[in-house]
XYZ file of C-alpha atoms in Angstrom:
228
model
C -9.814 -13.656 -13.542
C -8.587 -15.744 -10.595
C -5.839 -13.271 -9.707
C -6.707 -10.163 -7.662
C -3.789 -7.822 -6.935
C -5.590 -6.260 -3.956
C -6.038 -9.616 -2.236
C -2.280 -10.186 -2.332
C -1.481 -6.615 -1.244
C 0.171 -5.464 -4.478
C 0.485 -1.865 -5.646
C 0.382 -1.154 -9.392
C 3.334 1.092 -10.262
C 3.186 0.937 -14.060
C 0.627 0.137 -16.741
C 1.117 0.109 -20.501
C -1.671 -0.540 -23.030
C -0.671 0.790 -26.470
C -3.190 0.771 -29.294
C -3.269 -2.414 -31.389
C -1.859 -2.688 -34.886
C -4.357 -2.503 -37.725
C -4.944 -5.517 -39.954
C -4.095 -3.804 -43.210
C -5.060 -5.130 -46.645
C -3.342 -3.154 -49.389
C -2.730 -3.772 -53.073
C -0.164 -2.070 -55.269
C -1.593 -1.824 -58.774
C 0.867 -1.492 -61.665
C 0.857 1.788 -63.594
C -0.990 3.617 -60.812
C 0.213 5.939 -58.079
C 0.374 4.774 -54.469
C -1.626 1.744 -53.401
C -5.237 0.750 -52.798
C -6.199 0.177 -49.167
C -9.081 -2.261 -48.599
C -8.671 -2.447 -44.820
C -12.012 -0.736 -44.160
C -14.007 -2.231 -47.038
C -16.801 -3.292 -44.620
C -17.115 0.155 -43.035
C -14.826 -0.259 -40.034
C -11.175 -0.899 -39.234
C -9.936 -4.274 -37.991
C -7.065 -4.819 -35.568
C -4.586 -7.398 -34.314
C -4.485 -8.517 -30.683
C -3.048 -5.998 -28.245
C -0.584 -6.122 -25.352
C -1.409 -4.929 -21.839
C 1.484 -4.861 -19.371
C 1.520 -4.225 -15.624
C 4.233 -3.811 -13.016
C 3.243 -4.554 -9.407
C 5.165 -4.200 -6.152
C 4.694 -5.941 -2.816
C 6.705 -4.611 0.141
C 7.705 -5.983 3.565
C 6.773 -9.659 3.219
C 9.146 -12.269 4.566
C 11.186 -14.433 2.192
C 8.898 -17.408 2.771
C 5.813 -15.284 2.068
C 7.379 -13.913 -1.119
C 8.022 -17.424 -2.436
C 4.467 -18.527 -1.664
C 2.988 -15.454 -3.357
C 5.242 -15.868 -6.389
C 4.121 -19.444 -6.971
C 0.479 -18.589 -6.287
C 0.228 -15.738 -8.792
C 1.972 -17.790 -11.486
C -0.623 -20.536 -11.091
C -3.531 -18.077 -10.939
C -2.411 -16.207 -14.056
C -0.767 -18.765 -16.343
C -3.103 -21.764 -16.074
C -6.414 -20.210 -17.263
C -7.200 -19.493 -20.913
C -8.856 -16.230 -22.032
C -10.776 -14.588 -19.188
C -12.332 -11.255 -18.280
C -9.601 -8.871 -17.139
C -11.001 -6.135 -14.876
C -8.786 -3.074 -14.537
C -9.531 -0.204 -12.117
C -8.046 2.110 -14.747
C -10.974 1.307 -17.083
C -14.409 1.336 -15.467
C -17.708 -0.366 -16.393
C -16.264 -3.194 -18.438
C -13.412 -5.583 -19.031
C -10.742 -6.790 -21.428
C -10.912 -10.329 -22.785
C -7.337 -11.432 -22.214
C -4.914 -14.282 -21.552
C -1.748 -13.959 -19.503
C 1.385 -14.463 -21.605
C 4.131 -14.119 -19.012
C 4.853 -13.466 -15.336
C 8.330 -12.192 -14.431
C 9.291 -11.906 -10.756
C 12.162 -9.922 -9.253
C 12.812 -10.801 -5.594
C 14.743 -8.041 -3.805
C 15.831 -9.650 -0.529
C 17.700 -6.526 0.656
C 14.535 -4.394 0.602
C 12.064 -7.231 1.276
C 10.339 -6.269 -1.976
C 8.726 -8.360 -4.676
C 8.331 -6.812 -8.155
C 6.101 -8.637 -10.617
C 5.831 -7.837 -14.338
C 2.729 -9.276 -16.018
C 1.983 -9.286 -19.739
C -1.456 -10.002 -21.225
C -2.509 -10.778 -24.790
C -5.931 -9.130 -25.197
C -8.631 -8.576 -27.770
C -8.255 -5.139 -29.381
C -11.519 -3.678 -28.043
C -12.642 -3.013 -24.468
C -16.002 -4.637 -23.676
C -18.624 -2.428 -22.042
C -20.517 -4.634 -19.616
C -24.154 -3.581 -19.929
C -25.609 -6.108 -17.458
C -25.396 -3.869 -14.403
C -26.963 -0.923 -16.223
C -29.837 -3.008 -17.562
C -30.582 -4.475 -14.147
C -30.420 -1.049 -12.528
C -32.855 0.630 -14.891
C -35.098 -2.404 -15.542
C -36.849 -1.781 -18.893
C -34.668 1.162 -19.874
C -30.922 1.056 -20.341
C -28.953 4.307 -19.969
C -25.504 4.214 -21.568
C -23.338 7.321 -21.638
C -25.057 9.192 -24.478
C -28.421 7.602 -25.266
C -31.284 5.515 -23.948
C -33.291 2.759 -25.550
C -35.772 0.022 -24.745
C -34.345 -3.501 -24.880
C -37.449 -5.483 -23.806
C -40.301 -6.104 -26.255
C -43.599 -7.956 -25.969
C -44.664 -9.233 -29.385
C -47.895 -10.703 -30.699
C -47.308 -11.920 -34.249
C -44.804 -9.245 -35.405
C -43.226 -5.912 -34.466
C -40.750 -3.521 -36.091
C -38.082 -2.222 -33.709
C -34.944 -0.075 -33.851
C -31.735 -0.714 -31.920
C -28.956 1.832 -31.709
C -25.340 0.691 -31.739
C -23.330 3.647 -30.463
C -20.123 1.709 -29.967
C -16.957 1.570 -32.077
C -17.688 -1.611 -34.028
C -20.484 -3.947 -35.054
C -21.811 -5.958 -32.108
C -23.503 -9.327 -31.736
C -26.495 -9.107 -29.368
C -27.615 -11.823 -26.984
C -31.369 -12.421 -27.273
C -33.436 -13.996 -24.518
C -36.793 -15.216 -25.779
C -39.736 -16.454 -23.732
C -42.588 -17.555 -25.976
C -43.371 -19.556 -29.121
C -42.539 -19.310 -32.849
C -39.828 -16.720 -32.211
C -37.916 -15.283 -35.124
C -35.762 -12.229 -35.810
C -35.259 -10.701 -39.243
C -32.329 -8.362 -39.900
C -30.974 -7.242 -43.281
C -33.244 -9.794 -45.009
C -31.738 -12.658 -43.008
C -33.874 -14.809 -40.706
C -32.732 -15.995 -37.274
C -35.072 -18.570 -35.630
C -35.167 -18.284 -31.840
C -35.406 -21.001 -29.241
C -36.854 -20.436 -25.793
C -34.105 -19.059 -23.595
C -30.737 -17.635 -24.619
C -29.909 -17.108 -28.311
C -26.549 -16.088 -29.791
C -25.656 -15.830 -33.480
C -22.103 -15.119 -34.565
C -23.344 -14.007 -37.989
C -25.821 -11.508 -36.483
C -23.898 -8.239 -36.230
C -25.648 -4.935 -35.574
C -23.891 -2.240 -37.560
C -22.901 1.078 -36.031
C -25.811 3.512 -35.868
C -29.548 2.762 -36.148
C -30.556 -0.827 -36.957
C -34.066 -1.842 -38.025
C -35.200 -5.337 -37.021
C -38.443 -7.275 -37.257
C -39.502 -9.534 -34.383
C -41.945 -12.346 -35.125
C -43.726 -14.737 -32.798
C -45.619 -14.587 -29.546
C -43.796 -13.736 -26.360
C -41.140 -11.567 -24.739
C -37.894 -10.580 -26.440
C -34.986 -9.191 -24.383
C -31.758 -7.889 -25.939
C -28.432 -7.776 -24.122
C -25.825 -5.564 -25.789
C -22.141 -5.946 -24.980
C -20.500 -3.060 -26.790
C -16.850 -2.800 -27.720
C -14.840 0.426 -27.686
C -11.275 1.408 -28.543
C -9.340 2.563 -25.495
């Protein structure tokens, strides 16, 4: 995110991040009571985008400074597409969000600038695991469990990965070797040397059994998503 409230001297006076609305799939069947809800047919609930709103205040700038800051924050917030939104209220991660509106109230009597900012964000908060993995090298210590995410394979190896987050996650796999392949739920994913991402590879919540094939080093990066 290009915009940093601290750089401009703003104070956050209000923050509102209500839970997102569920994507509900219901069917009313004739001659039966109530309705059938298929919203969680794949084992988890799905949600619409969510709104995150902030109110910021800047005091004691001159009129000229207020105008410059107003134009600057509008450019910094409204021009980019979806970006990582870091919020000191929520540690160790970020929201994936896009700014929808910036409303500015210039109070010339009090030399005060009030800015209301509204973001359209993905429903889940992303836990950024990079720092933890770098800190602990081969072992990664999330809040409630530990697991190895680096594997050296010669021909094949069975491994288990634990997804303790609130929804299925798509891992990023870095492979350094030859003939790399991952097998999960009877589906094969061939690996190239370097970074591998598969949008159809989703580790379910809980324990996941995978088979690694090939010769080389496999490293998993897990970006978990939680409801906050």
